[in-house]
Every structure is written in C-alpha cells, then in structure tokens.
Short mmCIF file of C-alpha atoms and ligand atoms in Angstrom, two decimals:
data_model
loop_
_atom_site.label_atom_id
_atom_site.label_comp_id
_atom_site.label_asym_id
_atom_site.label_seq_id
_atom_site.Cartn_x
_atom_site.Cartn_y
_atom_site.Cartn_z
CA VAL A 1 -29.99 -93.07 9.66
CA LYS A 2 -28.85 -89.68 10.89
CA GLY A 3 -30.93 -86.53 10.64
CA ASP A 4 -34.55 -85.45 10.98
CA PRO A 5 -36.00 -84.32 7.64
CA ALA A 6 -38.87 -82.44 9.32
CA LYS A 7 -36.40 -80.29 11.27
CA GLY A 8 -34.38 -79.79 8.07
CA LYS A 9 -37.51 -78.60 6.28
CA GLN A 10 -37.91 -75.70 8.75
CA ILE A 11 -34.50 -74.33 7.74
CA VAL A 12 -35.24 -75.01 4.07
CA ASP A 13 -38.45 -72.96 4.17
CA ALA A 14 -36.72 -70.08 5.93
CA VAL A 15 -33.40 -70.06 4.06
CA CYS A 16 -32.48 -72.56 1.34
CA ALA A 17 -35.73 -72.60 -0.68
CA ALA A 18 -35.07 -69.10 -2.05
CA CYS A 19 -32.20 -70.44 -4.17
CA HIS A 20 -32.51 -74.24 -4.30
CA GLY A 21 -36.33 -74.50 -4.43
CA VAL A 22 -38.46 -75.89 -1.59
CA ASP A 23 -38.04 -79.42 -3.02
CA GLY A 24 -34.38 -78.97 -3.99
CA ASN A 25 -35.15 -78.33 -7.66
CA SER A 26 -33.67 -74.93 -8.43
CA VAL A 27 -34.68 -72.63 -11.27
CA ALA A 28 -31.58 -70.46 -11.84
CA ALA A 29 -28.65 -72.22 -13.55
CA ALA A 30 -26.10 -70.95 -11.02
CA ASN A 31 -27.92 -72.63 -8.13
CA PRO A 32 -27.58 -76.41 -8.22
CA THR A 33 -30.52 -78.75 -8.00
CA ILE A 34 -29.82 -80.73 -4.83
CA ALA A 35 -32.94 -82.94 -4.74
CA GLY A 36 -32.16 -86.65 -4.51
CA GLN A 37 -28.44 -86.15 -3.86
CA SER A 38 -27.14 -88.65 -1.27
CA HIS A 39 -27.15 -87.75 2.42
CA GLN A 40 -23.41 -88.37 2.63
CA TYR A 41 -22.60 -86.08 -0.32
CA LEU A 42 -24.90 -83.25 0.84
CA TYR A 43 -23.50 -83.36 4.36
CA SER A 44 -19.89 -83.46 3.13
CA GLN A 45 -20.42 -80.40 0.89
CA LEU A 46 -22.10 -78.39 3.66
CA LYS A 47 -19.17 -79.16 5.94
CA ALA A 48 -16.71 -78.22 3.20
CA PHE A 49 -18.43 -74.85 2.62
CA LYS A 50 -18.50 -74.13 6.35
CA SER A 51 -14.81 -74.93 6.82
CA GLY A 52 -13.89 -72.95 3.68
CA GLU A 53 -12.38 -76.02 2.03
CA ARG A 54 -14.90 -75.54 -0.82
CA LYS A 55 -14.90 -71.81 -1.44
CA ASN A 56 -18.17 -70.05 -2.22
CA PRO A 57 -19.06 -66.76 -0.50
CA THR A 58 -22.82 -67.40 -0.60
CA MET A 59 -22.66 -70.91 0.81
CA LEU A 60 -20.02 -69.86 3.35
CA GLY A 61 -22.59 -67.41 4.71
CA MET A 62 -25.39 -69.97 4.58
CA THR A 63 -23.46 -72.60 6.54
CA ALA A 64 -21.85 -70.26 9.10
CA THR A 65 -24.63 -70.69 11.67
CA LEU A 66 -25.54 -74.32 10.88
CA SER A 67 -24.75 -76.91 13.55
CA ASP A 68 -23.64 -80.43 12.74
CA ASP A 69 -27.19 -81.64 13.55
CA ASP A 70 -28.67 -78.96 11.23
CA MET A 71 -26.47 -80.22 8.39
CA HIS A 72 -27.59 -83.80 8.95
CA ASN A 73 -31.24 -82.68 9.11
CA LEU A 74 -30.86 -80.74 5.84
CA ALA A 75 -29.09 -83.65 4.17
CA ALA A 76 -31.88 -85.98 5.33
CA TYR A 77 -34.53 -83.66 3.87
CA PHE A 78 -32.94 -83.00 0.46
CA SER A 79 -31.85 -86.62 -0.06
CA GLN A 80 -35.54 -87.61 0.12
CA GLN A 81 -36.67 -85.15 -2.60
CA LYS A 82 -37.03 -86.12 -6.25
CA PRO A 83 -34.99 -84.39 -8.97
CA LYS A 84 -36.97 -83.26 -12.03
CA ASP A 85 -35.96 -84.31 -15.53
CA ARG A 86 -34.39 -81.64 -17.72
CA GLU A 87 -33.79 -81.42 -21.47
CA ALA A 88 -30.41 -80.49 -22.89
CA ALA A 89 -30.81 -77.08 -24.52
CA ASN A 90 -28.03 -77.15 -27.11
CA LYS A 91 -28.43 -80.27 -29.26
CA GLU A 92 -25.38 -79.45 -31.42
CA LEU A 93 -23.13 -80.21 -28.45
CA MET A 94 -24.62 -83.70 -27.94
CA PRO A 95 -22.20 -85.77 -30.07
CA LEU A 96 -19.07 -84.47 -28.32
CA GLY A 97 -20.81 -84.46 -24.93
CA ALA A 98 -21.99 -88.04 -25.33
CA LYS A 99 -18.53 -89.17 -26.42
CA ILE A 100 -16.83 -87.67 -23.37
CA TYR A 101 -19.49 -88.97 -21.00
CA ARG A 102 -19.67 -92.50 -22.34
CA VAL A 103 -16.18 -93.11 -23.76
CA GLY A 104 -13.88 -90.32 -22.57
CA ASN A 105 -10.93 -89.00 -24.56
CA ALA A 106 -8.14 -91.58 -24.87
CA ALA A 107 -5.67 -89.09 -26.37
CA SER A 108 -5.78 -86.80 -23.32
CA HIS A 109 -6.54 -89.58 -20.79
CA VAL A 110 -9.99 -88.29 -19.84
CA PRO A 111 -11.93 -91.29 -18.47
CA ALA A 112 -15.58 -91.94 -19.24
CA CYS A 113 -17.67 -90.03 -16.68
CA MET A 114 -20.15 -92.90 -16.82
CA ALA A 115 -17.66 -95.16 -15.04
CA CYS A 116 -18.34 -93.36 -11.76
CA HIS A 117 -21.45 -91.24 -12.27
CA GLY A 118 -23.38 -94.07 -13.94
CA PRO A 119 -24.97 -94.53 -17.38
CA SER A 120 -27.88 -92.21 -16.52
CA GLY A 121 -25.99 -89.80 -14.24
CA LYS A 122 -27.56 -91.09 -11.03
CA GLY A 123 -24.17 -91.55 -9.38
CA LEU A 124 -23.54 -94.11 -6.67
CA PRO A 125 -24.94 -93.22 -3.24
CA GLU A 126 -22.26 -92.46 -0.65
CA GLN A 127 -19.52 -92.48 -3.32
CA PHE A 128 -20.23 -90.51 -6.48
CA PRO A 129 -22.73 -87.64 -6.68
CA ARG A 130 -25.73 -87.64 -8.96
CA ILE A 131 -25.06 -85.25 -11.87
CA GLY A 132 -27.86 -86.11 -14.32
CA SER A 133 -30.62 -83.49 -14.72
CA GLN A 134 -28.34 -80.82 -13.25
CA HIS A 135 -28.15 -77.30 -14.76
CA ALA A 136 -25.49 -77.26 -17.49
CA GLY A 137 -24.21 -73.87 -16.31
CA TYR A 138 -23.60 -75.19 -12.80
CA ILE A 139 -21.85 -78.35 -14.09
CA ALA A 140 -19.55 -76.35 -16.37
CA LYS A 141 -18.62 -74.05 -13.47
CA GLN A 142 -17.77 -77.03 -11.24
CA LEU A 143 -15.51 -78.52 -13.92
CA ALA A 144 -13.77 -75.15 -14.33
CA ASP A 145 -13.44 -74.87 -10.53
CA PHE A 146 -11.94 -78.37 -10.25
CA LYS A 147 -9.52 -77.53 -13.07
CA ALA A 148 -8.43 -74.23 -11.47
CA GLY A 149 -8.12 -76.04 -8.14
CA THR A 150 -8.56 -72.93 -5.96
CA ASP A 151 -12.26 -72.91 -4.98
CA ARG A 152 -12.87 -76.65 -5.21
CA LYS A 153 -10.51 -79.60 -5.01
CA ASN A 154 -11.00 -83.33 -5.33
CA LEU A 155 -8.32 -85.86 -6.16
CA MET A 156 -10.30 -87.56 -8.94
CA MET A 157 -12.18 -84.61 -10.40
CA THR A 158 -9.25 -82.17 -10.34
CA ASP A 159 -7.16 -84.65 -12.30
CA ILE A 160 -9.95 -85.31 -14.81
CA ALA A 161 -10.97 -81.67 -15.32
CA SER A 162 -7.37 -80.56 -15.76
CA ARG A 163 -7.16 -82.81 -18.85
CA MET A 164 -10.29 -81.35 -20.46
CA THR A 165 -10.62 -78.47 -22.92
CA ASP A 166 -13.21 -75.72 -22.46
CA ALA A 167 -15.15 -77.10 -25.45
CA GLU A 168 -15.24 -80.59 -23.91
CA MET A 169 -16.42 -79.23 -20.56
CA LYS A 170 -19.19 -77.19 -22.17
CA ALA A 171 -20.37 -80.10 -24.31
CA VAL A 172 -20.34 -82.71 -21.55
CA ALA A 173 -22.12 -80.31 -19.16
CA GLU A 174 -24.89 -79.85 -21.72
CA TYR A 175 -25.14 -83.60 -22.32
CA ILE A 176 -25.30 -84.40 -18.59
CA SER A 177 -28.09 -81.86 -18.03
CA GLY A 178 -30.32 -83.93 -20.32
CA LEU A 179 -29.53 -87.31 -18.76
C1 LIG B 1 -24.41 -74.99 -3.54
C2 LIG B 1 -27.14 -76.49 0.21
C3 LIG B 1 -28.85 -71.96 0.75
C4 LIG B 1 -26.79 -70.71 -3.45
C5 LIG B 1 -24.99 -75.78 -2.56
C6 LIG B 1 -24.67 -77.17 -2.32
C7 LIG B 1 -25.43 -77.58 -1.28
C8 LIG B 1 -26.23 -76.46 -0.84
C9 LIG B 1 -25.47 -78.97 -0.66
C10 LIG B 1 -23.67 -78.01 -3.12
C11 LIG B 1 -24.43 -78.76 -4.20
C12 LIG B 1 -23.58 -79.70 -5.00
O1 LIG B 1 -22.38 -79.85 -4.76
O2 LIG B 1 -24.15 -80.33 -5.93
C13 LIG B 1 -27.80 -75.38 0.72
C14 LIG B 1 -28.57 -75.37 1.95
C15 LIG B 1 -29.02 -74.09 2.12
C16 LIG B 1 -28.57 -73.30 0.98
C17 LIG B 1 -28.80 -76.58 2.83
C18 LIG B 1 -29.80 -73.51 3.30
C19 LIG B 1 -29.29 -73.66 4.56
C20 LIG B 1 -28.54 -71.25 -0.39
C21 LIG B 1 -29.01 -69.93 -0.72
C22 LIG B 1 -28.41 -69.57 -1.90
C23 LIG B 1 -27.56 -70.68 -2.32
C24 LIG B 1 -30.03 -69.13 0.10
C25 LIG B 1 -28.54 -68.28 -2.69
C26 LIG B 1 -28.51 -67.05 -2.06
C27 LIG B 1 -25.91 -71.73 -3.81
C28 LIG B 1 -24.99 -71.66 -4.92
C29 LIG B 1 -24.29 -72.89 -4.94
C30 LIG B 1 -24.83 -73.69 -3.84
C31 LIG B 1 -24.80 -70.49 -5.89
C32 LIG B 1 -23.19 -73.32 -5.93
C33 LIG B 1 -21.85 -72.94 -5.41
C34 LIG B 1 -20.74 -73.28 -6.39
O3 LIG B 1 -20.80 -72.81 -7.54
O4 LIG B 1 -19.83 -74.03 -6.03
N1 LIG B 1 -25.95 -75.36 -1.63
N2 LIG B 1 -27.81 -74.12 0.17
N3 LIG B 1 -27.68 -71.69 -1.39
N4 LIG B 1 -25.79 -72.95 -3.18
FE1 LIG B 1 -26.79 -73.53 -1.50
C1 LIG B 2 -18.04 -84.74 -8.68
C2 LIG B 2 -18.50 -84.30 -13.52
C3 LIG B 2 -15.80 -88.30 -14.14
C4 LIG B 2 -15.77 -88.99 -9.34
C5 LIG B 2 -18.40 -84.27 -9.94
C6 LIG B 2 -19.14 -83.06 -10.20
C7 LIG B 2 -19.26 -82.94 -11.55
C8 LIG B 2 -18.60 -84.07 -12.16
C9 LIG B 2 -19.99 -81.83 -12.31
C10 LIG B 2 -19.69 -82.10 -9.15
C11 LIG B 2 -21.11 -82.49 -8.80
C12 LIG B 2 -21.84 -81.44 -8.01
O1 LIG B 2 -21.27 -80.39 -7.69
O2 LIG B 2 -23.02 -81.67 -7.70
C13 LIG B 2 -17.75 -85.32 -14.10
C14 LIG B 2 -17.49 -85.43 -15.54
C15 LIG B 2 -16.71 -86.53 -15.71
C16 LIG B 2 -16.50 -87.13 -14.39
C17 LIG B 2 -18.01 -84.46 -16.58
C18 LIG B 2 -16.07 -87.05 -16.98
C19 LIG B 2 -15.37 -86.20 -17.81
C20 LIG B 2 -15.62 -88.88 -12.91
C21 LIG B 2 -14.95 -90.14 -12.68
C22 LIG B 2 -14.93 -90.32 -11.33
C23 LIG B 2 -15.59 -89.18 -10.71
C24 LIG B 2 -14.39 -91.05 -13.77
C25 LIG B 2 -14.35 -91.48 -10.53
C26 LIG B 2 -13.08 -91.91 -10.80
C27 LIG B 2 -16.33 -87.88 -8.75
C28 LIG B 2 -16.37 -87.65 -7.31
C29 LIG B 2 -17.04 -86.40 -7.12
C30 LIG B 2 -17.39 -85.92 -8.45
C31 LIG B 2 -15.81 -88.53 -6.22
C32 LIG B 2 -17.33 -85.70 -5.79
C33 LIG B 2 -16.25 -84.67 -5.55
C34 LIG B 2 -16.42 -83.93 -4.24
O3 LIG B 2 -16.74 -84.55 -3.22
O4 LIG B 2 -16.23 -82.70 -4.26
N1 LIG B 2 -18.07 -84.87 -11.15
N2 LIG B 2 -17.15 -86.36 -13.45
N3 LIG B 2 -16.02 -88.34 -11.70
N4 LIG B 2 -16.94 -86.83 -9.40
FE1 LIG B 2 -17.04 -86.60 -11.42
#
C-alpha cells in the first residue's frame, strides 16, 4: 500500500482540516466529505485538480505545492477515516430521488446510479466513488459540472448527467445524502 497516513495527517492539520474537517467529515455543503473515499479515487482527484483537468480554483491552489508522495499520504489518511451518516433534509424529494437512484429513467436513458455506486452508496473501491452520506449541495453541483462538461469531465458521468433534468439532479442528490 502506498502512502503514510501519519505524514498525510500533518498536512491535514495545517491545511485541509479547515474545509474538509480533521477526519474528512466536512460541515459546509460546498466542501465534500472525503472520509472513507478510496485511496485510488482521492489520489486521482488530487492529481486532476493539480493538472487543471478538474477545474476548481480553491483545490488548484491547495494542490499546487503537493508532491506525488504528499498526495499518496493524504489519500492514505482520508481513506482510513469513517464517514458520518447524514439525513436527507427534504423528504418531499425522496420518491423521485429514490426512483432515479434505484431504477433510473428509461425514457431518457438514465441508468440506475445503484448499478455502479451500490445499493447504499458505498461505491466500489478503486472503481466507483462512495457518494452516500455526502452533502446534497455538493452532489448536485458535481452533476451540474459533469453535465456542463467544462470544469469536470468523465466518460460515464458526463453522459449520464447530460440526460438528467435539474429536478432529477436535485432529487437524487437529496436522496443520496441520506443513504
Ligand atoms: C474537493 C482534498 C483542502 C475546498 C476536494 C476533493 C478532494 C480534496 C480529494 C474531491 C472530493 C471528491 O471528489 O469527492 C483536499 C486536500 C486538502 C484540501 C487533501 C489539503 C491539502 C481544501 C481547503 C478547502 C477545500 C483548505 C477550502 C478552502 C474544497 C472544495 C471542493 C474540494 C470547495 C469541491 C470542489 C468542487 O466543487 O468540485 N478536496 N482538499 N479543500 N475541496 Fe479540498
Ligand atoms: C462519480 C452521481 C450513476 C460511475 C460520481 C459523482 C457523483 C455521481 C455525485 C462524483 C462523486 C464525488 O465527487 O465525490 C451519480 C448519480 C448517478 C450515477 C446521481 C445516477 C443518476 C453512475 C453509473 C456509473 C457511475 C451508472 C457507472 C456506469 C461513476 C464514476 C465516477 C462517478 C466512474 C468517478 C468520476 C471521476 O473520476 O471523476 N457519480 N452517478 N455513476 N460515477 Fe456516478
């Protein structure tokens, strides 16, 4: 296994904790919870921010001075933290959110999110990120970013998000936050 979590923790305390929480559970909806995300996913996103492939001014700044070893150390640390359960705030959006997540939308060819992200949103380590218990606001922004295709691109997610309506994205984001 690559990376030294103790070395990662030193950077976390000095830099990342302010936004993502010392244990990777963030408070503000714009800052994702990154606790328990797989090493591979965390490392790949840090690299993507640093190279500008995933565009975010804040995270571009945060990754500018990180070495490849730093990124592995940080990924090692956050992948060992435990994400906290969250409750979906808007219960009215649950029926549509649950339908998209578990069944998809056949008419517009939106697949069931569950197929890749798992029945409880835990994802599949090294392949599909965990999305359960994530802030709804952050999830909705990622779907919008995939759809727009300028700040964030991914073959699978760009295709899926581009088939979704704003109402579907909002509802599924809310549903996922409570998984
Ligand atoms: C996103 C790690 C510092 C704000 C992310 C993601 C990772 C990450 C892995 C992507 C999460 C995902 O795709 O689920 C780190 C590390 C940091 C750090 C290791 C320290 C070196 C910070 C700080 C702030 C911040 C200090 C606030 C000033 C954000 C925001 C996003 C994000 C707003 C979401 C970007 C978007 O909407 O695409 N961070 N972060 N991060 N981080 Fe950080
Ligand atoms: C990433 C939501 C369906 C594969 C993501 C992210 C979200 C999301 C919010 C970003 C996670 C983060 O930033 O932490 C959804 C929703 C779906 C869906 C709402 C259903 C409508 C699928 C399906 C697949 C898939 C069916 C597989 C075919 C992926 C992959 C990533 C991802 C590979 C990582 C992308 C990257 O590396 O940037 N998804 N997803 N998703 N999803 Fe999905």
